[in-house]
Short mmCIF file of C-alpha atoms in Angstrom, two decimals:
data_model
loop_
_atom_site.label_atom_id
_atom_site.label_comp_id
_atom_site.label_asym_id
_atom_site.label_seq_id
_atom_site.Cartn_x
_atom_site.Cartn_y
_atom_site.Cartn_z
CA MET J 13 42.42 115.49 75.20
CA SER J 14 46.33 115.19 75.04
CA ILE J 15 48.12 117.87 72.72
CA THR J 16 49.04 116.64 69.07
CA ASP J 17 52.66 116.21 67.63
CA GLU J 18 51.93 119.16 65.09
CA GLU J 19 51.26 121.48 68.51
CA SER J 20 54.26 119.73 70.36
CA SER J 21 55.97 120.63 67.02
CA VAL J 22 55.11 124.15 67.04
CA GLN J 23 55.11 125.28 70.63
CA SER J 24 59.00 123.92 70.26
CA THR J 25 59.78 125.97 67.49
CA VAL J 26 57.96 129.06 69.19
CA LEU J 27 59.93 128.71 72.28
CA ASN J 28 63.20 128.94 70.35
CA HIS J 29 62.32 132.63 69.01
CA GLN J 30 60.71 133.93 71.80
CA THR J 31 63.63 136.24 72.35
CA LEU J 32 61.75 138.52 69.54
CA GLN J 33 58.94 139.24 72.15
CA ASN J 34 61.43 139.38 75.41
CA GLU J 35 59.26 136.01 76.84
CA LYS J 36 61.61 133.91 78.55
CA GLU J 37 60.47 130.82 79.34
CA ASP J 38 61.83 127.78 81.60
CA PRO J 39 65.59 128.29 81.26
CA ALA J 40 67.77 124.99 81.26
CA ASP J 41 69.66 125.87 84.18
CA GLU J 42 67.25 126.44 87.26
CA LYS J 43 70.02 128.22 88.99
CA ASP J 44 69.35 130.93 86.05
CA ILE J 45 66.03 131.38 86.71
CA ASP J 46 64.94 134.80 87.73
CA LEU J 47 62.39 134.50 90.14
CA ALA J 48 61.66 138.12 90.09
CA ASN J 49 59.79 137.72 86.64
CA PRO J 50 56.64 137.20 86.72
CA GLN J 51 56.34 134.36 84.56
CA ASN J 52 58.63 132.36 86.27
CA TRP J 53 56.72 132.11 89.17
CA SER J 54 55.29 129.06 90.82
CA SER J 55 51.61 128.30 88.98
CA LYS J 56 50.07 128.51 92.62
CA LYS J 57 51.55 131.98 92.89
CA LYS J 58 49.97 133.09 89.23
CA LEU J 59 46.72 131.59 89.96
CA LEU J 60 46.04 133.93 93.36
CA ASN J 61 47.42 137.10 91.76
CA PHE J 62 45.38 136.41 88.92
CA ILE J 63 42.12 135.53 91.23
CA VAL J 64 42.83 138.89 93.28
CA VAL J 65 43.36 140.89 89.71
CA PHE J 66 40.12 139.47 88.03
CA CYS J 67 38.30 140.36 91.31
CA ASN J 68 39.67 144.16 91.09
CA SER J 69 38.53 143.87 87.21
CA PHE J 70 35.03 142.25 87.80
CA ILE J 71 33.66 144.94 90.60
CA SER J 72 34.13 147.79 87.82
CA PHE J 73 31.42 146.10 85.48
CA PHE J 74 29.57 144.41 88.00
CA SER J 75 29.35 148.38 89.49
CA SER J 76 28.27 149.56 86.18
CA SER J 77 24.86 148.03 85.80
CA ILE J 78 23.88 146.90 89.62
CA TYR J 79 21.49 149.59 89.65
CA VAL J 80 19.83 148.82 86.76
CA PRO J 81 16.66 146.98 88.18
CA ALA J 82 16.62 150.07 90.84
CA ILE J 83 16.36 152.90 88.14
CA LEU J 84 13.11 153.80 88.77
CA SER J 85 13.37 153.57 92.64
CA VAL J 86 16.44 155.69 91.96
CA GLN J 87 14.28 157.92 89.50
CA GLN J 88 11.25 158.62 92.00
CA TYR J 89 13.76 159.14 94.89
CA PHE J 90 15.55 161.98 93.21
CA HIS J 91 12.00 163.58 91.26
CA THR J 92 13.64 163.22 87.96
CA SER J 93 13.31 161.67 84.45
CA ILE J 94 14.22 158.81 82.79
CA THR J 95 16.78 160.39 80.45
CA ALA J 96 18.54 161.71 83.54
CA MET J 97 18.77 158.20 84.75
CA ASN J 98 20.33 156.77 81.63
CA ALA J 99 22.75 159.36 82.03
CA THR J 100 24.37 158.19 84.77
CA ILE J 101 24.55 155.13 83.45
CA ALA J 102 25.91 156.38 80.15
CA LEU J 103 28.78 158.86 81.66
CA TYR J 104 29.76 155.76 84.20
CA ILE J 105 30.45 153.81 81.06
CA LEU J 106 32.72 156.74 79.59
CA ILE J 107 34.29 157.65 82.35
CA SER J 108 35.39 153.87 82.33
CA GLY J 109 36.88 154.07 79.02
CA VAL J 110 38.77 157.31 79.86
CA ALA J 111 40.20 157.05 83.38
CA PRO J 112 41.97 153.95 82.54
CA LEU J 113 44.42 156.17 80.02
CA PHE J 114 45.71 157.60 83.34
CA TRP J 115 45.89 154.54 85.45
CA ALA J 116 47.72 152.57 82.71
CA PRO J 117 50.86 154.73 82.57
CA LEU J 118 50.36 155.65 86.51
CA SER J 119 50.78 151.70 87.25
CA GLU J 120 54.38 151.73 84.59
CA ARG J 121 55.44 154.64 87.20
CA ILE J 122 54.57 153.08 90.72
CA GLY J 123 53.83 149.49 89.85
CA ARG J 124 50.81 147.48 89.63
CA LYS J 125 50.07 146.92 93.01
CA PRO J 126 50.23 150.39 94.35
CA THR J 127 47.87 151.24 91.33
CA TYR J 128 45.23 148.22 92.55
CA ILE J 129 45.58 149.69 96.09
CA LEU J 130 44.94 153.22 95.46
CA SER J 131 41.82 152.65 93.02
CA MET J 132 40.17 150.21 94.99
CA VAL J 133 40.18 152.25 98.54
CA LEU J 134 38.65 155.35 96.72
CA TYR J 135 36.01 152.94 94.97
CA THR J 136 35.14 151.92 98.42
CA VAL J 137 35.18 155.44 99.51
CA PHE J 138 33.03 157.03 96.66
CA SER J 139 30.31 153.83 97.08
CA VAL J 140 29.47 155.09 100.28
CA LEU J 141 28.91 158.40 99.25
CA CYS J 142 26.69 157.59 96.73
CA GLY J 143 24.76 155.75 99.26
CA VAL J 144 24.22 158.48 101.48
CA SER J 145 23.69 161.30 98.78
CA ARG J 146 20.58 163.69 99.08
CA ASN J 147 20.36 165.13 95.77
CA LEU J 148 20.90 164.33 92.45
CA GLY J 149 23.83 166.50 92.00
CA MET J 150 25.83 164.74 94.79
CA PHE J 151 24.60 161.39 93.48
CA PHE J 152 25.78 161.93 90.01
CA ALA J 153 29.33 163.34 91.39
CA PHE J 154 30.25 160.29 93.30
CA ARG J 155 28.90 158.03 90.96
CA LEU J 156 31.35 159.18 88.39
CA LEU J 157 34.17 159.48 90.52
CA GLN J 158 33.18 155.74 91.36
CA ALA J 159 33.60 155.25 87.88
CA VAL J 160 37.19 156.54 88.06
CA ALA J 161 38.63 154.31 91.07
CA ALA J 162 36.88 151.26 89.52
CA SER J 163 38.25 151.29 86.30
CA ALA J 164 41.99 150.72 87.30
CA ALA J 165 41.77 147.24 86.79
CA GLN J 166 40.19 147.62 83.20
CA ALA J 167 43.44 149.86 82.42
CA ILE J 168 46.62 147.31 83.69
CA GLY J 169 44.57 144.03 84.24
CA GLY J 170 45.43 142.96 80.64
CA GLY J 171 48.82 144.21 81.52
CA SER J 172 49.03 141.92 84.91
CA VAL J 173 48.14 139.05 82.63
CA ALA J 174 50.82 139.55 80.24
CA ASP J 175 53.27 139.97 83.00
CA MET J 176 52.72 136.81 84.24
CA TYR J 177 51.28 134.72 81.32
CA ASN J 178 53.32 133.67 77.76
CA PHE J 179 51.62 133.34 74.65
CA GLN J 180 51.20 129.34 75.40
CA SER J 181 48.66 130.19 78.09
CA ARG J 182 47.92 133.62 77.80
CA GLY J 183 44.76 133.09 75.14
CA LYS J 184 43.17 131.40 77.71
CA MET J 185 43.89 133.56 80.77
CA MET J 186 42.77 136.51 78.98
CA SER J 187 39.46 134.62 78.10
CA ILE J 188 39.01 134.10 81.71
CA PHE J 189 40.29 137.34 82.43
CA LEU J 190 37.66 139.01 80.20
CA LEU J 191 35.09 137.26 81.38
CA GLY J 192 34.61 140.14 84.05
CA THR J 193 34.07 142.36 81.12
CA VAL J 194 30.80 140.86 80.17
CA PHE J 195 29.61 138.96 83.40
CA GLY J 196 30.03 141.51 85.17
CA PRO J 197 27.41 143.68 83.94
CA VAL J 198 25.01 140.54 83.96
CA VAL J 199 25.54 139.66 87.65
CA GLY J 200 25.01 143.19 89.15
CA PRO J 201 21.38 143.56 88.14
CA ILE J 202 20.47 140.28 89.65
CA VAL J 203 22.30 141.54 92.76
CA GLY J 204 21.04 144.78 92.92
CA GLY J 205 17.23 143.90 91.72
CA TYR J 206 16.92 141.55 94.91
CA ILE J 207 18.95 144.06 96.95
CA ASN J 208 16.28 146.83 95.88
CA LEU J 209 13.75 144.93 96.28
CA TYR J 210 14.43 144.15 100.20
CA LEU J 211 16.61 146.47 101.25
CA GLY J 212 16.31 149.91 99.12
CA TRP J 213 18.33 151.31 96.60
CA GLN J 214 21.10 152.82 98.63
CA TRP J 215 21.86 149.29 100.08
CA ILE J 216 23.45 148.08 96.70
CA PHE J 217 25.93 151.14 97.28
CA TYR J 218 26.49 149.83 100.81
CA ILE J 219 26.81 146.27 99.63
CA LYS J 220 29.56 147.76 97.16
CA THR J 221 30.98 149.47 100.03
CA ILE J 222 31.85 146.48 101.81
CA ILE J 223 32.77 144.14 98.71
CA GLY J 224 35.38 147.49 97.51
CA GLY J 225 36.67 147.00 101.57
CA VAL J 226 37.32 143.23 101.13
CA ILE J 227 38.91 143.26 97.48
CA SER J 228 41.11 146.53 99.14
CA ILE J 229 42.33 143.88 101.77
CA LEU J 230 43.44 141.09 99.38
CA ASN J 231 45.29 143.61 97.06
CA VAL J 232 47.32 144.67 100.14
CA VAL J 233 47.74 140.92 101.61
CA PHE J 234 47.57 138.78 98.31
CA LEU J 235 48.78 140.62 95.52
CA ASN J 236 52.27 140.51 94.02
CA GLU J 237 53.91 143.24 92.35
CA SER J 238 54.21 142.08 88.48
CA LEU J 239 55.55 144.87 87.04
CA TYR J 240 59.23 143.67 85.32
CA ARG J 241 61.52 145.88 84.30
CA PRO J 242 65.10 144.59 85.21
CA ASN J 243 67.03 146.92 82.51
CA TYR J 244 65.23 149.92 83.73
CA GLN J 245 67.44 153.03 85.38
CA PRO J 246 65.80 155.77 86.44
CA ILE J 247 66.93 159.33 85.26
CA HIS J 248 69.16 161.14 87.92
CA ASP J 249 70.42 164.52 87.48
CA GLU J 250 73.09 165.52 89.91
CA SER J 251 72.39 169.08 89.25
CA LYS J 252 68.64 168.72 90.16
CA SER J 253 66.69 168.56 93.58
CA LYS J 254 65.49 164.90 94.79
CA PHE J 255 61.63 166.28 93.99
CA VAL J 256 63.05 167.18 90.62
CA ASN J 257 64.55 164.23 89.60
CA TRP J 258 61.34 162.37 91.28
CA TRP J 259 58.82 164.26 89.14
CA ILE J 260 61.17 163.87 85.86
CA ASN J 261 61.00 160.04 86.24
CA PHE J 262 57.37 160.03 87.50
CA LYS J 263 55.54 162.61 85.06
CA PHE J 264 53.57 161.14 81.85
CA ASN J 265 51.13 162.09 79.50
CA PRO J 266 47.99 160.08 80.17
CA PHE J 267 46.63 159.77 76.37
CA SER J 268 49.50 158.62 75.29
CA SER J 269 47.98 155.03 75.18
CA LEU J 270 45.90 156.71 72.43
CA LEU J 271 48.61 156.91 69.97
CA LEU J 272 47.78 153.27 69.37
CA LEU J 273 44.73 154.59 67.54
CA LEU J 274 47.23 156.11 65.04
CA ARG J 275 47.65 152.30 63.60
CA ILE J 276 44.99 151.41 61.38
CA ASP J 277 45.15 147.78 62.50
CA VAL J 278 44.56 148.62 66.24
CA VAL J 279 41.51 150.74 64.81
CA LEU J 280 39.91 148.14 62.86
CA GLY J 281 40.80 145.46 65.66
CA CYS J 282 38.87 147.60 68.48
CA PHE J 283 36.17 148.62 66.37
CA PRO J 284 34.12 145.65 66.12
CA MET J 285 34.15 144.74 69.68
CA ALA J 286 33.00 148.08 70.48
CA VAL J 287 30.29 147.98 68.38
CA ALA J 288 29.07 145.02 70.22
CA PHE J 289 29.44 146.23 73.31
CA GLY J 290 27.66 149.28 72.40
CA VAL J 291 24.97 146.51 70.84
CA PHE J 292 25.04 145.03 74.68
CA TYR J 293 24.78 147.95 76.46
CA CYS J 294 22.09 149.43 74.45
CA LEU J 295 19.73 146.01 75.60
CA VAL J 296 20.86 146.26 79.09
CA THR J 297 20.11 150.07 79.69
CA ILE J 298 16.46 149.54 78.30
CA LEU J 299 15.72 145.90 79.68
CA GLU J 300 14.11 147.31 83.03
CA PRO J 301 11.55 149.18 81.33
CA THR J 302 10.99 147.11 78.66
CA PHE J 303 10.29 143.84 80.56
CA SER J 304 8.52 145.81 83.55
CA ALA J 305 5.90 147.15 80.73
CA GLN J 306 5.97 144.05 78.66
CA TYR J 307 6.27 141.30 80.73
CA HIS J 308 5.22 142.83 84.52
CA PHE J 309 8.13 141.49 85.96
CA SER J 310 9.40 143.12 89.42
CA SER J 311 12.99 144.50 89.93
CA GLY J 312 13.89 140.96 91.38
CA SER J 313 12.58 139.37 88.10
CA VAL J 314 14.38 141.89 85.95
CA GLY J 315 17.63 141.32 87.56
CA LEU J 316 17.18 137.36 87.19
CA SER J 317 16.38 138.09 83.54
CA PHE J 318 20.27 138.80 82.92
CA LEU J 319 21.22 135.30 83.66
CA ALA J 320 20.19 134.75 80.03
CA GLY J 321 23.11 136.98 79.08
CA GLY J 322 25.68 135.74 81.64
CA THR J 323 24.98 132.18 80.52
CA GLY J 324 26.13 133.19 77.08
CA ASN J 325 28.95 134.78 78.46
CA LEU J 326 30.00 132.07 80.81
CA LEU J 327 29.53 129.61 77.84
CA GLY J 328 31.36 131.79 75.65
CA ALA J 329 34.52 132.09 78.26
CA LEU J 330 34.46 128.51 78.86
CA THR J 331 34.46 127.95 74.82
CA SER J 332 37.13 130.57 74.34
CA ALA J 333 39.42 129.30 77.41
CA LEU J 334 39.22 125.87 76.06
CA ILE J 335 39.83 125.95 72.13
CA LEU J 336 41.46 129.00 71.14
CA ASP J 337 44.70 128.42 71.91
CA ARG J 338 44.36 124.66 70.45
CA ILE J 339 43.24 126.26 67.29
CA HIS J 340 45.89 128.63 67.68
CA PHE J 341 48.86 126.32 67.78
CA ARG J 342 47.55 124.20 64.76
CA LEU J 343 47.01 127.26 62.62
CA ILE J 344 50.52 128.41 63.67
CA ALA J 345 52.17 124.54 62.47
CA ARG J 346 50.31 124.70 59.36
CA LYS J 347 51.16 128.48 58.25
CA ARG J 348 55.20 127.32 59.67
CA VAL J 349 55.38 124.60 57.28
CA GLN J 350 53.90 126.84 54.35
CA LEU J 351 56.58 129.74 55.51
CA GLU J 352 59.43 127.09 55.48
CA GLN J 353 58.31 125.86 52.23
CA LYS J 354 59.05 129.28 50.60
CA GLY J 355 62.04 129.82 52.22
CA ILE J 356 60.59 132.71 54.80
CA GLU J 357 62.18 132.85 58.19
CA TYR J 358 59.52 132.21 60.64
CA HIS J 359 58.77 134.19 63.85
CA HIS J 360 55.86 134.13 66.36
CA GLY J 361 54.88 137.38 65.88
CA MET J 362 54.10 137.41 62.24
CA LEU J 363 51.45 134.96 62.70
CA SER J 364 48.97 137.06 65.30
CA GLU J 365 46.24 137.62 62.54
CA LEU J 366 45.78 133.86 63.26
CA ARG J 367 44.04 134.40 66.22
CA LEU J 368 41.28 136.02 64.32
CA VAL J 369 40.36 132.93 62.41
CA PRO J 370 37.52 131.83 64.87
CA ALA J 371 35.88 135.49 64.81
CA PRO J 372 33.28 134.66 62.09
CA ILE J 373 31.71 132.36 64.70
CA PRO J 374 31.16 134.87 67.34
CA VAL J 375 29.80 137.37 64.88
CA ILE J 376 27.10 134.99 63.41
CA CYS J 377 26.01 134.48 66.88
CA LEU J 378 25.79 137.71 67.92
CA VAL J 379 23.67 139.07 65.21
CA ILE J 380 21.01 135.91 65.24
CA GLY J 381 20.94 136.62 68.84
CA ALA J 382 20.18 140.46 68.24
CA LEU J 383 17.47 139.58 66.05
CA PHE J 384 15.83 136.90 67.96
CA TYR J 385 15.62 139.19 71.06
CA GLY J 386 14.02 142.19 69.28
CA TRP J 387 11.78 140.18 66.93
CA PHE J 388 10.80 137.90 69.88
CA LEU J 389 9.91 140.93 71.91
CA GLU J 390 7.91 142.71 69.03
CA ALA J 391 5.95 139.35 68.90
CA LYS J 392 5.13 139.76 72.35
CA MET J 393 6.08 136.09 72.87
CA VAL J 394 6.56 134.23 76.13
CA TRP J 395 9.21 136.05 77.98
CA ILE J 396 11.68 132.99 77.85
CA ALA J 397 12.08 133.45 73.79
CA PRO J 398 13.77 137.02 73.94
CA LEU J 399 16.05 135.67 76.83
CA ILE J 400 17.23 133.04 74.58
CA GLY J 401 18.25 135.40 71.89
CA MET J 402 19.84 137.54 74.74
CA GLY J 403 21.84 134.32 75.97
CA LEU J 404 23.10 133.88 72.24
CA LEU J 405 24.05 137.39 71.78
CA GLY J 406 26.26 137.07 74.71
CA PHE J 407 27.96 134.10 73.69
CA GLY J 408 28.95 136.06 70.72
CA LEU J 409 29.82 138.74 72.35
CA PHE J 410 32.17 137.29 74.48
CA GLY J 411 33.56 135.26 71.90
CA LEU J 412 34.37 138.41 70.02
CA ILE J 413 35.58 140.50 72.63
CA SER J 414 38.19 137.67 73.69
CA THR J 415 39.57 136.93 70.09
CA THR J 416 40.05 140.29 69.38
CA THR J 417 41.90 141.50 72.81
CA ASN J 418 43.72 138.22 72.05
CA TYR J 419 44.98 139.32 68.85
CA LEU J 420 45.91 142.90 69.90
CA VAL J 421 47.77 142.28 73.09
CA GLU J 422 49.50 139.33 71.20
CA GLY J 423 50.56 142.01 68.47
CA TYR J 424 51.51 144.62 70.91
CA VAL J 425 52.91 142.71 74.01
CA PRO J 426 55.29 145.21 75.38
CA GLN J 427 52.11 147.62 75.29
CA ALA J 428 49.70 144.73 76.83
CA ALA J 429 48.27 147.53 79.47
CA ALA J 430 48.33 150.51 77.10
CA MET J 431 46.50 148.07 74.37
CA THR J 432 43.89 146.94 77.10
CA SER J 433 43.34 150.21 77.94
CA VAL J 434 42.47 151.31 74.10
CA GLY J 435 40.47 148.47 73.90
CA ASN J 436 38.40 149.49 76.79
CA PHE J 437 38.29 152.90 75.83
CA THR J 438 36.74 152.37 72.38
CA ARG J 439 34.20 149.70 73.98
CA CYS J 440 33.04 152.21 76.63
CA LEU J 441 33.18 155.38 74.20
CA LEU J 442 30.06 153.04 72.46
CA GLY J 443 28.79 151.83 74.95
CA MET J 444 27.72 155.27 75.90
CA VAL J 445 26.65 156.33 72.81
CA PHE J 446 24.39 153.61 72.68
CA SER J 447 23.16 153.69 75.83
CA LEU J 448 22.26 157.13 75.38
CA LEU J 449 20.41 156.62 72.24
CA SER J 450 18.85 153.41 73.52
CA SER J 451 15.34 154.72 74.69
CA THR J 452 15.11 156.89 71.62
CA ILE J 453 15.85 154.45 69.08
CA GLN J 454 13.36 151.54 70.36
CA ALA J 455 10.40 154.68 70.82
CA SER J 456 10.90 155.48 67.54
CA LEU J 457 11.32 152.12 65.50
CA GLY J 458 9.91 149.17 68.18
CA ASN J 459 12.13 146.33 69.26
CA GLY J 460 11.93 144.60 66.24
CA TRP J 461 13.82 147.08 64.16
CA THR J 462 15.99 148.80 66.73
CA TYR J 463 17.94 145.04 67.16
CA THR J 464 17.83 144.81 63.71
CA LEU J 465 19.20 148.10 62.64
CA LEU J 466 21.79 147.41 65.81
CA ALA J 467 22.71 143.82 64.22
CA LEU J 468 23.17 145.08 60.52
CA ILE J 469 25.52 147.90 61.63
CA PHE J 470 27.73 145.43 63.77
CA LEU J 471 27.64 142.85 60.94
CA ALA J 472 28.90 145.48 58.70
CA VAL J 473 31.71 146.57 60.40
CA SER J 474 32.58 142.91 60.98
CA ALA J 475 32.84 142.26 57.57
CA ILE J 476 35.14 145.20 57.02
CA CYS J 477 37.56 145.16 59.61
CA LEU J 478 38.10 141.57 60.11
CA PRO J 479 39.05 140.47 56.49
CA LEU J 480 41.15 143.61 56.23
CA LEU J 481 42.73 142.45 59.36
CA MET J 482 43.42 138.50 57.94
CA VAL J 483 44.85 140.47 54.94
CA PHE J 484 47.09 143.26 55.82
CA GLY J 485 47.48 143.09 59.40
CA TYR J 486 51.17 141.98 59.70
CA LYS J 487 51.93 144.53 57.50
CA TRP J 488 50.41 147.32 58.77
CA ARG J 489 51.95 146.56 62.28
CA THR J 490 55.45 146.14 61.20
CA ASN J 491 55.25 149.09 58.81
CA PRO J 492 52.32 150.99 59.70
CA VAL J 493 50.35 153.39 57.29
CA TRP J 494 50.23 156.03 60.03
CA PRO J 495 53.52 156.27 61.45
CA VAL J 496 53.32 156.73 65.19
CA THR J 497 56.34 155.95 67.64
CA LYS J 498 56.35 152.40 68.82
#
């Protein structure tokens, strides 16, 4: 399908205003092209780097749930309770939200590539130590350290995508990148279920060690540095030693990214996708005991059940990649005409809220999917019925995360890595809370009312946050209600 004249017109207009976002694109004189700028790399080089970055991000969420189908085996091995095992999942999610706050500013100091290499080497080491653990304390400690190491790409992956792609293709590439966020927790249990069934739960961590080693090699061999700071001048004080000068340039506040949460538009943008992620992790955490008890599934069959959510995620990713940018261009073209008729000077940054226009579709899909899943389980229908609901929930989840993340990144392009860290923090925080409460809520309310309650909470949050952003988002972004340093 060719790009319409309307879309071509808006692309040309937006290119004339790209200096506002410091995004240089295709200079007229090829001799002036700065090849150090990742946005001027060849398409093949960008794609290769994108694939490596995606692998780094995918492994974190893959690791978060890979041993869910083996949770009963791990529980029996360590002679502990199911609550304690759920806590290992919940704390992994929490650490995955907090640790990126350190990785993001670190990558601004030492570069993206060294950060990817360091984190994946540590991940590989901690994975093997989890596998050889002989008591719950040792397993718990190295599992949390594994979460710290694996979370780096969650912090800087979105920044790497923003480094390489301008707004014309960023929506599509960000949607593909975010697929790892929700597809990882789906693929993990499928792999983990069969590894546990045939090799034992320890081999889940040995396999992760092998994967971590391979990705570490990819980081060293194929990854290029995408952090581009042409005007950066390190502080140098002749009166101080080399170490002091190094420390002045290196030191950072790991929680500075959280200052973005002092902006009301950022809070409202993060909250709906965080609640949606919490609903999904509530489902993931209790899926194994639910399907084992009701349908007598083995760990391998439980793992395969996650394919339903994975299929929904994949369809959501494909849909987002194919239509989000196209819809955005059409909406920009119409809005630009309206602004010009009113005599208002147009620039691209003032229309970031148009990224949220498709959001009601994934919201509705997620709500319906949650209701179907819960009540089909409650009615004890054949196993395929709740899995259809799970697939619809997965479709809605990915569509919402893709839409809101693109909105947040586009509104704060220079702070893309910090923004993805903040988004990840809020998602993981709610994921931890929901996964910890999942067993208790299910035992008290049953499947039907558990997912009805979750669906209503999510719907209420979305119905409040998204319309407010559409109306006031640009005003809050340019004149924040809660002042904070940009």
